[in-house]
Structures are given as structure tokens and as C-alpha cells.
mmCIF file of C-alpha atoms in Angstrom:
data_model
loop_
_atom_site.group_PDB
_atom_site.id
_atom_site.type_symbol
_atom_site.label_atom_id
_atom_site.label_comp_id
_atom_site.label_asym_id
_atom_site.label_seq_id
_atom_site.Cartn_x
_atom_site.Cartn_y
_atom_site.Cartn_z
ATOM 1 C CA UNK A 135 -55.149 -77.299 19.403
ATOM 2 C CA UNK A 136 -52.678 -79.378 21.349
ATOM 3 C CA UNK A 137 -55.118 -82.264 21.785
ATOM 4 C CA UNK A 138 -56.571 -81.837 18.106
ATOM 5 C CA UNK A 139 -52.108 -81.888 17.043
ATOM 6 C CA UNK A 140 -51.294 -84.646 19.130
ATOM 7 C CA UNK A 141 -53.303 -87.256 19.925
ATOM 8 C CA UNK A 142 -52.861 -90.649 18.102
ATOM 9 C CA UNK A 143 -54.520 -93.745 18.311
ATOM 10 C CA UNK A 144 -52.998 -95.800 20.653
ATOM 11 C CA UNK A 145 -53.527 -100.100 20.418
ATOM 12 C CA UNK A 146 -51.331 -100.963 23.326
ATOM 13 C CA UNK A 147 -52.669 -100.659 26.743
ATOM 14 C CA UNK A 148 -51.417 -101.546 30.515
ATOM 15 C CA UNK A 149 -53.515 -103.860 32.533
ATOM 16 C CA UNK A 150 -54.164 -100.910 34.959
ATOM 17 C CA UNK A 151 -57.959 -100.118 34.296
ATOM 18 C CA UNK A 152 -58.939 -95.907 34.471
ATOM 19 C CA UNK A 153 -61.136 -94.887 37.368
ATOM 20 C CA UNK A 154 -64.828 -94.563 37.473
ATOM 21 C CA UNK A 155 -64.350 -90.824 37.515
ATOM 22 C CA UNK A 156 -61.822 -90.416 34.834
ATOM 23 C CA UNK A 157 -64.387 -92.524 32.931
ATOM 24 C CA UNK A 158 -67.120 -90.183 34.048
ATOM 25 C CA UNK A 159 -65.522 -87.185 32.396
ATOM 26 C CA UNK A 160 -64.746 -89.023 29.290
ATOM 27 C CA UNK A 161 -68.428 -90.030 28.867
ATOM 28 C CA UNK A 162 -69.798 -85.932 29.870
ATOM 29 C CA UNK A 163 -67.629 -85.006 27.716
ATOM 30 C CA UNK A 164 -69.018 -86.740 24.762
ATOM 31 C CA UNK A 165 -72.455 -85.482 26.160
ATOM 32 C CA UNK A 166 -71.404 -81.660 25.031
ATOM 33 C CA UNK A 167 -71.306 -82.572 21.032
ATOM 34 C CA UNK A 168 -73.129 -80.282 18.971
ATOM 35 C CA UNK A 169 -76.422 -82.360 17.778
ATOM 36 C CA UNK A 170 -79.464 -80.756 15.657
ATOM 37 C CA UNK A 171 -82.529 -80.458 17.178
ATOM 38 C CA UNK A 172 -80.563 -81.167 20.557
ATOM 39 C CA UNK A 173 -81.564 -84.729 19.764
ATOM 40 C CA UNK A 174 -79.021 -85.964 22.140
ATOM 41 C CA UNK A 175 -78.781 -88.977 19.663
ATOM 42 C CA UNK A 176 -75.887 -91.412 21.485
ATOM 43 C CA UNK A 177 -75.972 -94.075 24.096
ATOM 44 C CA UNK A 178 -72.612 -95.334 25.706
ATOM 45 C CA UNK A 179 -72.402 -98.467 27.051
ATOM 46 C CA UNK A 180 -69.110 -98.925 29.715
ATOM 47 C CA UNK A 181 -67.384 -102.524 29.609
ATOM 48 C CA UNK A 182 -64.989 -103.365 31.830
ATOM 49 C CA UNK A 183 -63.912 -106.580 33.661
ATOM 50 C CA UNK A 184 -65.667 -110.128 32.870
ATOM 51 C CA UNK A 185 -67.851 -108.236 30.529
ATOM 52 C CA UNK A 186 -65.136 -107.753 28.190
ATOM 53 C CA UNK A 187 -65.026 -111.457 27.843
ATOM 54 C CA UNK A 188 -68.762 -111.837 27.142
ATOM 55 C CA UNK A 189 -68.871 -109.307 24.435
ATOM 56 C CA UNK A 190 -65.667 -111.080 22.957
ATOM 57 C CA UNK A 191 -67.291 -114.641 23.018
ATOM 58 C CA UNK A 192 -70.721 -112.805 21.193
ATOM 59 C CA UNK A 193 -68.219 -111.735 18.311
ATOM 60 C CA UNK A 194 -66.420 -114.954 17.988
ATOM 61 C CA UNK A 195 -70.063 -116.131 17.291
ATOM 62 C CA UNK A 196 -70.939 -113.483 14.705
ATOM 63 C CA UNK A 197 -68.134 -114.534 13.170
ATOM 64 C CA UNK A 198 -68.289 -118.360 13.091
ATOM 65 C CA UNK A 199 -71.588 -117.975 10.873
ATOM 66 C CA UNK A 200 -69.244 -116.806 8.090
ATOM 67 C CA UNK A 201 -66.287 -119.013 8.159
ATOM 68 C CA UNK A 202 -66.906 -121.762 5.919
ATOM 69 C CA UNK A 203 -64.643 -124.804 7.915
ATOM 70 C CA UNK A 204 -64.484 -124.386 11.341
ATOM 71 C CA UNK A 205 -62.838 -127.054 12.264
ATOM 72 C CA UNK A 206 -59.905 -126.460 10.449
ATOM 73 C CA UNK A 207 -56.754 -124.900 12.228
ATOM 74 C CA UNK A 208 -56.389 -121.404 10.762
ATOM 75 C CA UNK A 209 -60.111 -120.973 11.312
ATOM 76 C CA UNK A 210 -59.736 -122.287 14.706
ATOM 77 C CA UNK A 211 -56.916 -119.156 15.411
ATOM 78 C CA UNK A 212 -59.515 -116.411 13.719
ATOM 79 C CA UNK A 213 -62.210 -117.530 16.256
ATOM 80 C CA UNK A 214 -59.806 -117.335 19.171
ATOM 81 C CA UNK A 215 -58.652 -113.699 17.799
ATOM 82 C CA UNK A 216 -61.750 -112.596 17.730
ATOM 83 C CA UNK A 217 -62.959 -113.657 21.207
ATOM 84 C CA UNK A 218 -59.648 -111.675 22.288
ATOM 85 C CA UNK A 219 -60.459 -108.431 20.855
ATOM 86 C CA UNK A 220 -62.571 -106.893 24.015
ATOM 87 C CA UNK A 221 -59.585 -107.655 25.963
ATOM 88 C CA UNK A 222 -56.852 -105.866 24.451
ATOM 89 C CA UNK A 223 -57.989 -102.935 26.673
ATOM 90 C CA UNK A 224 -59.270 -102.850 29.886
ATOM 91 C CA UNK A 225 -62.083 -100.594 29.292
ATOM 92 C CA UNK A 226 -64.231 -100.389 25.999
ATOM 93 C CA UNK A 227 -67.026 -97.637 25.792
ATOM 94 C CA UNK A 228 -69.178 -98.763 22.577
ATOM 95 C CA UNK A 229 -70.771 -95.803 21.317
ATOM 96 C CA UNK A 230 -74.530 -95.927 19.562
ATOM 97 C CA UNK A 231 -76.440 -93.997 17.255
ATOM 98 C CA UNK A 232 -80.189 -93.729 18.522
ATOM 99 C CA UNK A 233 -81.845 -91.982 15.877
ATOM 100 C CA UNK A 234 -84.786 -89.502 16.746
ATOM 101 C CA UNK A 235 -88.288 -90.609 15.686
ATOM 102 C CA UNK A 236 -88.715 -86.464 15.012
ATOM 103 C CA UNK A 237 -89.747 -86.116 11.365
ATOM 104 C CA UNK A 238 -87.722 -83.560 11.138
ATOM 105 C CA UNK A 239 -84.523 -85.239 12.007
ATOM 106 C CA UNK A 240 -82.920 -85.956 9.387
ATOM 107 C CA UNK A 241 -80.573 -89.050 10.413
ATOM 108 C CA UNK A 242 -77.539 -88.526 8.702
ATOM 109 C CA UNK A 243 -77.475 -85.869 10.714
ATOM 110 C CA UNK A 244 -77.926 -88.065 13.849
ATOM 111 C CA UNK A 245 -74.836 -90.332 12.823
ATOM 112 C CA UNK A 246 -72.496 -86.873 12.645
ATOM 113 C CA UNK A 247 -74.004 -86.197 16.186
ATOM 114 C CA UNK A 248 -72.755 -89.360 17.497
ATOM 115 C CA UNK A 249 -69.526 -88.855 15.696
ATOM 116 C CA UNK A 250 -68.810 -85.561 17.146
ATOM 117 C CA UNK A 251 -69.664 -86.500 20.601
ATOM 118 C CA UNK A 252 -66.798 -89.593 20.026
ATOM 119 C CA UNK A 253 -64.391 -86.852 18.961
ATOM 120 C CA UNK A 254 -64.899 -84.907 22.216
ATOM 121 C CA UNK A 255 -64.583 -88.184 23.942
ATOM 122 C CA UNK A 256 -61.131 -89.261 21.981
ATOM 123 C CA UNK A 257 -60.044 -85.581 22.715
ATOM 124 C CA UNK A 258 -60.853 -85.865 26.625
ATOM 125 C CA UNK A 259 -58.884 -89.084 26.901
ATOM 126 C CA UNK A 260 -56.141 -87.668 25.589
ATOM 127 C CA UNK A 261 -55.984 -84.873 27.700
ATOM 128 C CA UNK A 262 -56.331 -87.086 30.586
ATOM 129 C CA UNK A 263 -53.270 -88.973 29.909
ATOM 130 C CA UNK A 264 -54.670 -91.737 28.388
ATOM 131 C CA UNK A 265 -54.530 -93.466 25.308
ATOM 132 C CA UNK A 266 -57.549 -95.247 22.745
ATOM 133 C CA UNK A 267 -58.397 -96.597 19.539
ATOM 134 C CA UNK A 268 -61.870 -96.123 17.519
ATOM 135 C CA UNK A 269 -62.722 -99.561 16.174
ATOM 136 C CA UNK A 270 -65.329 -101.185 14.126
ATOM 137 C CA UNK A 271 -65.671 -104.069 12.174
ATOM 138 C CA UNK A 272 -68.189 -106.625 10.942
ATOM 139 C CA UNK A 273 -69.254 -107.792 14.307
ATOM 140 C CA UNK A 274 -69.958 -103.899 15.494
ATOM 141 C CA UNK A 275 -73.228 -104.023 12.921
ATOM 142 C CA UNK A 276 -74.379 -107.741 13.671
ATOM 143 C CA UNK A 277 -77.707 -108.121 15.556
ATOM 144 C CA UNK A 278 -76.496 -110.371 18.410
ATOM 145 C CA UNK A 279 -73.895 -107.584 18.931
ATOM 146 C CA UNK A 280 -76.768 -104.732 18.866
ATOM 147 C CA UNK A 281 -78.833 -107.442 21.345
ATOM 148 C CA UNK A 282 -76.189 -107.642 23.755
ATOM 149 C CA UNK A 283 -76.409 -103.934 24.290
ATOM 150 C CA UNK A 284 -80.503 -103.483 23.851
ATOM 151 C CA UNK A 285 -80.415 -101.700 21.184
ATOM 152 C CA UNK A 286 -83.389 -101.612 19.169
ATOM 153 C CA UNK A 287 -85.496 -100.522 15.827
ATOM 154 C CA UNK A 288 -83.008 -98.412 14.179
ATOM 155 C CA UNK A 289 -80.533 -98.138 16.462
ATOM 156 C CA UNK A 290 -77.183 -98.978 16.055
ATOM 157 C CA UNK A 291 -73.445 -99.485 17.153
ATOM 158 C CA UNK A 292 -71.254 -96.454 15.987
ATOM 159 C CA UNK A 293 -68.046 -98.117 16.784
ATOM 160 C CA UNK A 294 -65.664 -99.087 19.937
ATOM 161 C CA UNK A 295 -63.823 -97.076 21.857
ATOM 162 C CA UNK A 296 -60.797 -98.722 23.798
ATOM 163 C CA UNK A 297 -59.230 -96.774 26.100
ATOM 164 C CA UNK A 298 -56.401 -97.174 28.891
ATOM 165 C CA UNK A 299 -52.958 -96.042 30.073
ATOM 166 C CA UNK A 300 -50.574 -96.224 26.670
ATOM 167 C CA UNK A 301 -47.995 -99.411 26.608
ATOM 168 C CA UNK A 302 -46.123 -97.724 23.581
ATOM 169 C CA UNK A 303 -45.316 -93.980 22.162
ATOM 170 C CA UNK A 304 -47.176 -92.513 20.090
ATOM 171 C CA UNK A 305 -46.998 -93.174 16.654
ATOM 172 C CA UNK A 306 -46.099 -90.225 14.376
ATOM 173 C CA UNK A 307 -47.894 -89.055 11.922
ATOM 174 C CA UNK A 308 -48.695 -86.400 9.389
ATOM 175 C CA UNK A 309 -51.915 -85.230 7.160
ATOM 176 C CA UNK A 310 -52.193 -83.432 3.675
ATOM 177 C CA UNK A 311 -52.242 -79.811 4.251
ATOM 178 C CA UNK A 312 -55.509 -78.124 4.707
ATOM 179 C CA UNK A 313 -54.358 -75.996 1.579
ATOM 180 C CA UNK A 314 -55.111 -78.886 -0.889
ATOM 181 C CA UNK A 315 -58.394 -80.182 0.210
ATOM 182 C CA UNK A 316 -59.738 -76.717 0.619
ATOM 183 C CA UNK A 317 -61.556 -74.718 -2.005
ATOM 184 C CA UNK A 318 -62.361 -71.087 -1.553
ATOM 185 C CA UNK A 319 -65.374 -69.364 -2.635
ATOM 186 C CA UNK A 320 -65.165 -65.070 -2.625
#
């Protein structure tokens, strides 16, 4: 309950990169989601080091299809902001949906599969002292994006995970009570 209480997302990191073990746990721990079928239906890709900088120069691309004048100035600064993005963390784990082929699967299903196993993943690097952020965006759905990690048919990115040692507090926060989003039925 303390993890579920207390852990925020966190969008400032330190430069010191988590070990290959802590990493490891963070990853089997994503691996123990509840899935139907026991579809197993998520792939995790690890980025770290110069790799960061490769995925960040792929999204400056997906981007620079839909920006009308590039040459101008302002354009010029969204590029560059993009191409940054990968390294605002020094480790990203991008997290992917690969749907089952079962006919029985039904893939919505799937998609709250992968979304569970990012929860116990958020959870674990929380309780290992250690902060993240679950991002998306445009360039999370683009093809050269879902290329760069082999995904294929109807797979697809769930969203970005950045992760390291926290550079601020915490933010607080608070949520509606339970009590009025919940409807009970006796």
C-alpha cells in the first residue's frame, strides 16, 4: 500500500545510470502481471547509453514530417526538443503490446495485460529507490518508431518508461475519494 500511496512520477533524473540488476528486477517484475490466457502479451526493450540518442534522432524525424516550415526558428527548437527527449533519463524501458494470434484473445484484453505488467514495473522502481515517468506521445505510435524496435503486424509501443535516481522531491498529490467513483450493487 506504501508503494501504491506514494509513488509519483518523477521527470528529473541524475546522470548516474541504475545497474543491470536493479534493471533486471524491474523488468521480472513486470513479467508477474496478471494476463488472460497467460498470453504473456509484452516485450521490453532496455535503452541506455548512445542508444538513447538514436531513438531521439528517429523521433525528431517522425516529427519533421508534420511541421509545416522547417526552416524556420521555432520549428528549428521543436526538432531539437524532440531529439532530446530519450535523454532526459539515463535509462528508458519502452514497453509493447504483442497481441496473441489466439482467437480467443480478445485484445483489449492484451493492452490491460501490458498495462498491468507497467504498473508492477512503476511499483518495483519505486520500491527500489528510484524514480520514473510513463510517457507517450505521437512519435510512440509512428512506424519508424515501431521499426526501430522490430515490432511487427499488430504490434505496438505501449508507452516509455524513464527511470533513474530522482533529481527533485516528489511532487504531492491527491485523488478523488474512492467513495465518489464507486457504485455499489447489494
Amino acid at each position: 500500500m506504501d508503494a501504491i500511496h506514494h509513488r509519483r512520477s518523477i521527470n528529473k533524473f541524475k546522470n548516474e545510470e541504475p545497474s543491470r540488476d536493479i534493471i533486471n528486477k524491474i523488468l521480472e517484475a513486470g513479467t508477474w502481471a496478471p494476463n488472460h490466457h497467460h498470453t504473456e502479451p509484452w516485450k521490453f526493450f532496455v535503452i541506455r547509453g548512445d542508444s538513447r540518442e538514436k531513438l531521439g534522432n528517429i523521433m525528431a524525424e517522425t516529427l519533421l514530417e508534420k511541421i509545416e516550415n522547417t526552416d524556420s526558428s521555432e520549428s528549428q527548437v521543436r526538432l531539437e526538443v524532440e531529439r532530446k527527449k530519450p535523454l532526459r533519463a539515463p535509462v528508458i524501458i519502452t514497453v509493447a503490446v504483442s497481441p496473441s494470434n489466439n482467437i480467443n484473445v480478445i485484445e483489449i484484453e492484451e493492452v490491460a495485460a501490458v498495462a498491468s505488467a507497467t504498473q508492477n514495473m512503476l511499483l518495483a522502481i519505486h520500491a527500489l529507490g528510484l524514480g520514473s515517468i510513463l510517457r507517450t506521445g505521437e512519435s510512440a505510435y509512428d512506424k519508424r518508431i515501431n521499426d526501430f524496435f522490430g515490432l511487427k503486424g499488430a504490434e505496438r509501443i505501449f508507452g516509455f518508461i524513464y527511470l533513474g535516481y530522482p533529481d527533485i522531491p516528489p511532487p504531492k498529490q491527491s485523488r478523488t475519494s474512492f467513495t465518489k467513483k464507486t457504485k455499489w450493487f447489494e
